[in-house]
Coordinates of C-alpha atoms in Angstrom, one line a residue:
Chain A
X888 CA -8.0 -19.0 -2.5
X889 CA -7.8 -15.2 -2.2
X890 CA -5.4 -14.8 -5.2
X891 CA -6.2 -13.1 -8.4
X892 CA -3.8 -14.0 -11.2
X893 CA -3.3 -11.5 -14.0
X894 CA -1.6 -11.8 -17.4
X895 CA 0.3 -10.7 -19.3
X896 CA 2.7 -8.7 -17.2
X897 CA 3.3 -6.3 -20.0
X898 CA 1.8 -5.6 -23.4
X899 CA 2.9 -3.5 -26.4
X900 CA 0.2 -2.5 -28.9
X901 CA 0.1 -0.2 -31.8
X902 CA -2.2 2.8 -31.8
X903 CA -5.6 1.7 -32.9
X904 CA -5.1 -1.9 -31.9
X905 CA -6.8 -3.9 -29.2
X906 CA -5.3 -4.5 -25.8
X907 CA -6.5 -7.6 -23.9
X908 CA -5.7 -8.4 -20.3
X909 CA -6.8 -11.5 -18.5
X910 CA -7.5 -12.3 -14.9
X911 CA -8.4 -15.5 -13.1
X912 CA -9.7 -16.1 -9.6
X913 CA -10.3 -19.0 -7.3
X914 CA -12.7 -17.8 -4.6
X915 CA -16.3 -18.2 -5.9
X916 CA -17.5 -15.9 -3.1
X917 CA -16.1 -12.9 -5.0
X918 CA -19.0 -10.8 -6.4
X919 CA -17.5 -7.6 -7.6
X920 CA -14.7 -7.3 -10.2
X921 CA -13.3 -3.8 -10.9
X922 CA -10.5 -2.7 -13.2
X923 CA -8.2 0.1 -12.1
X924 CA -5.9 2.2 -14.3
X925 CA -2.7 3.6 -12.7
X926 CA -0.3 6.2 -14.2
X927 CA 3.2 6.5 -12.8
X928 CA 3.3 8.3 -9.5
X929 CA -0.5 8.3 -9.2
X930 CA -3.0 6.3 -7.3
X931 CA -5.2 3.8 -9.0
X932 CA -8.4 5.1 -10.6
X933 CA -11.5 3.0 -11.2
X934 CA -12.0 2.3 -14.9
X935 CA -14.9 -0.1 -15.2
X936 CA -16.4 -2.8 -13.0
X937 CA -18.7 -5.8 -13.4
X938 CA -20.9 -8.0 -11.2
X939 CA -21.1 -11.8 -11.9
X940 CA -24.8 -11.6 -13.0
X941 CA -23.7 -10.2 -16.4
X942 CA -21.3 -11.6 -18.9
X943 CA -20.2 -8.3 -20.5
X944 CA -20.1 -4.6 -19.8
X945 CA -19.0 -1.9 -22.1
X946 CA -18.1 1.7 -21.4
X947 CA -16.7 3.6 -24.3
X948 CA -13.6 1.9 -25.6
X949 CA -13.4 -0.4 -22.5
X950 CA -15.2 -3.7 -22.3
X951 CA -15.1 -6.3 -19.5
X952 CA -15.9 -9.9 -20.4
X953 CA -16.8 -12.2 -17.5
X954 CA -16.9 -16.0 -17.5
X955 CA -18.4 -17.2 -14.2
X956 CA -18.0 -20.9 -14.9
X957 CA -14.3 -20.5 -15.8
X958 CA -13.7 -18.0 -13.0
X959 CA -12.1 -15.6 -15.5
X960 CA -12.6 -12.1 -16.6
X961 CA -10.8 -9.9 -19.1
X962 CA -10.4 -6.2 -20.1
X963 CA -10.5 -5.2 -23.7
X964 CA -9.3 -1.8 -24.8
X965 CA -10.5 -1.1 -28.3
X966 CA -8.8 1.5 -30.5
X967 CA -5.9 1.8 -28.1
X968 CA -4.4 5.3 -27.8
X969 CA -1.0 6.5 -26.5
X970 CA -2.8 8.1 -23.6
X971 CA -3.9 4.6 -22.5
X972 CA -0.3 3.7 -21.7
X973 CA -0.5 2.9 -18.0
X974 CA -0.6 -0.1 -15.6
X975 CA -3.9 -1.9 -15.4
X976 CA -5.0 -3.9 -12.4
X977 CA -7.8 -6.3 -12.1
X978 CA -9.3 -6.8 -8.6
X979 CA -12.0 -8.8 -6.9
X980 CA -13.9 -8.5 -3.7
X981 CA -16.9 -9.7 -1.7
X982 CA -19.2 -6.7 -1.3
X983 CA -21.4 -8.4 1.2
X984 CA -18.5 -9.5 3.4
X985 CA -17.1 -7.1 5.9
X986 CA -15.6 -4.1 4.2
X987 CA -15.3 -5.1 0.6
X988 CA -11.5 -5.3 0.7
X989 CA -10.0 -5.5 -2.8
X990 CA -7.7 -8.4 -3.8
X991 CA -5.6 -7.1 -6.7
X992 CA -3.9 -8.9 -9.6
X993 CA -0.2 -8.3 -10.2
X994 CA -0.8 -5.6 -12.9
X995 CA -0.2 -5.3 -16.6
X996 CA 1.9 -2.5 -18.0
X997 CA 0.5 -1.4 -21.3
X998 CA 2.4 0.6 -23.8
X999 CA 0.6 2.0 -26.8
X1000 CA 3.0 2.9 -29.6
X1001 CA 2.0 5.8 -31.9
Chain B
X1417 CA -15.4 17.9 -3.8
X1418 CA -11.8 17.2 -3.1
X1419 CA -10.6 13.7 -3.6
X1420 CA -8.8 11.5 -1.2
X1421 CA -5.8 13.3 0.2
X1422 CA -2.6 11.8 1.5
X1423 CA 0.4 13.3 3.0
X1424 CA 3.2 13.4 2.9
X1425 CA 3.6 12.4 -0.8
X1426 CA 7.2 11.3 -0.2
X1427 CA 8.7 10.3 3.1
X1428 CA 12.3 9.3 3.8
X1429 CA 13.2 7.6 7.0
X1430 CA 16.3 5.9 8.3
X1431 CA 16.1 2.3 9.7
X1432 CA 14.7 2.3 13.2
X1433 CA 12.7 5.6 12.8
X1434 CA 9.0 5.9 12.8
X1435 CA 6.8 6.7 9.8
X1436 CA 3.4 8.4 10.0
X1437 CA 1.2 8.4 7.0
X1438 CA -2.0 10.4 6.9
X1439 CA -5.1 10.0 4.8
X1440 CA -8.1 12.4 4.6
X1441 CA -11.0 10.6 3.0
X1442 CA -13.4 12.2 0.5
X1443 CA -16.0 14.4 2.1
X1444 CA -18.9 12.3 3.4
X1445 CA -16.9 9.1 3.4
X1446 CA -16.5 7.3 6.7
X1447 CA -14.7 4.2 5.5
X1448 CA -11.0 4.0 4.9
X1449 CA -8.8 1.3 3.5
X1450 CA -5.0 1.1 3.4
X1451 CA -3.1 -0.8 0.7
X1452 CA 0.6 -1.3 0.2
X1453 CA 2.3 -1.5 -3.2
X1454 CA 5.7 -3.0 -3.4
X1455 CA 7.8 -2.1 -6.4
X1456 CA 6.6 -3.8 -9.6
X1457 CA 3.8 -5.5 -7.7
X1458 CA 0.0 -5.1 -7.2
X1459 CA -1.6 -3.5 -4.3
X1460 CA -2.1 -5.6 -1.1
X1461 CA -4.8 -4.9 1.4
X1462 CA -3.6 -3.9 4.9
X1463 CA -6.5 -2.6 7.0
X1464 CA -10.1 -1.4 6.8
X1465 CA -11.3 1.2 9.3
X1466 CA -14.5 3.1 10.1
X1467 CA -14.5 6.1 12.4
X1468 CA -13.0 5.1 15.7
X1469 CA -13.1 1.4 14.7
X1470 CA -10.8 -1.1 13.1
X1471 CA -13.0 -3.5 11.1
X1472 CA -10.5 -5.7 9.4
X1473 CA -6.8 -5.7 9.9
X1474 CA -6.1 -9.1 8.4
X1475 CA -3.5 -7.7 6.0
X1476 CA -1.5 -5.8 8.6
X1477 CA 1.9 -7.2 9.7
X1478 CA 1.7 -8.3 13.3
X1479 CA 4.4 -6.1 14.6
X1480 CA 5.4 -2.5 14.1
X1481 CA 2.3 -1.5 12.1
X1482 CA -0.8 0.2 13.5
X1483 CA -3.7 2.2 12.1
X1484 CA -6.3 4.5 13.5
X1485 CA -9.2 6.6 12.2
X1486 CA -10.2 9.0 15.0
X1487 CA -13.6 10.7 15.3
X1488 CA -11.9 14.0 14.2
X1489 CA -9.0 14.2 11.8
X1490 CA -7.3 12.0 9.2
X1491 CA -6.7 8.3 9.3
X1492 CA -3.1 7.5 10.4
X1493 CA -1.0 4.5 9.4
X1494 CA 2.0 4.2 11.7
X1495 CA 5.1 2.1 11.1
X1496 CA 7.5 1.9 14.0
X1497 CA 11.2 1.0 13.7
X1498 CA 11.1 1.0 10.0
X1499 CA 13.2 -1.5 8.0
X1500 CA 14.3 -1.4 4.4
X1501 CA 11.6 -3.9 3.4
X1502 CA 8.9 -1.3 4.4
X1503 CA 9.9 0.8 1.4
X1504 CA 6.8 0.9 -0.7
X1505 CA 3.9 3.1 -1.9
X1506 CA 1.1 3.2 0.6
X1507 CA -2.3 4.0 -0.7
X1508 CA -5.4 5.0 1.1
X1509 CA -8.9 4.6 -0.4
X1510 CA -12.3 5.7 0.9
X1511 CA -15.9 4.9 0.3
X1512 CA -19.1 6.4 1.6
X1513 CA -20.2 3.1 3.2
X1514 CA -18.7 -0.3 3.7
X1515 CA -21.1 -2.5 1.7
X1516 CA -20.7 -0.6 -1.5
X1517 CA -18.5 -1.1 -4.5
X1518 CA -16.4 1.9 -5.5
X1519 CA -13.3 2.8 -3.5
X1520 CA -11.6 6.1 -4.4
X1521 CA -7.9 6.1 -4.1
X1522 CA -5.5 8.8 -3.0
X1523 CA -2.2 9.6 -4.7
X1524 CA -0.2 7.6 -2.3
X1525 CA 2.7 8.1 0.0
X1526 CA 6.0 6.8 -1.2
X1527 CA 8.1 5.6 1.8
X1528 CA 11.8 5.2 1.3
X1529 CA 13.8 3.6 4.1
X1530 CA 17.5 4.3 4.0

């Protein structure tokens, strides 16, 4: 019940295209859904996050769509750039539970071709 | 304001030796989380600590692993009698308080067990 499933495992997109990454969860107690970006040899960096009381959140070229009834959420990267090439992780947590430990998806390696 | 600091960045140990990983949280942060990332996998929660207290260690292996966050000094993740399967990247994250959303990750310590 604690799992977060992420797809696809890898993604190749042309510069200017849209990258779409999907995640699904089981535990309805999750109430915080962040996305992290990780470059090789670096730690994950928070990209954007959403709470279940909204269905969409946009920050620049990055948009999270959230479907509470389907227990799914997705990341859309608009106008993808070569600098977006990285591994993206979705995650989920229960903020009100002790400690807000993050449960991560398996990651999606995105390659943006120039 | 310096970010989360981890050292060493790379650590090589032979089987049976001890590994000590250090994490200094961001200034003003009193909550520390440790995660482990196996090659080609997502991050897995290990332990959540506040100053001088272990709050949640549900992700820690039962044997050989321990963690502390003393009143003064960095948080330490200790792995005794390392085995090859311990080879991974270990990430520390910090937050200013427990019941909040954003966790800030350090650059990680990459442990290689020969």
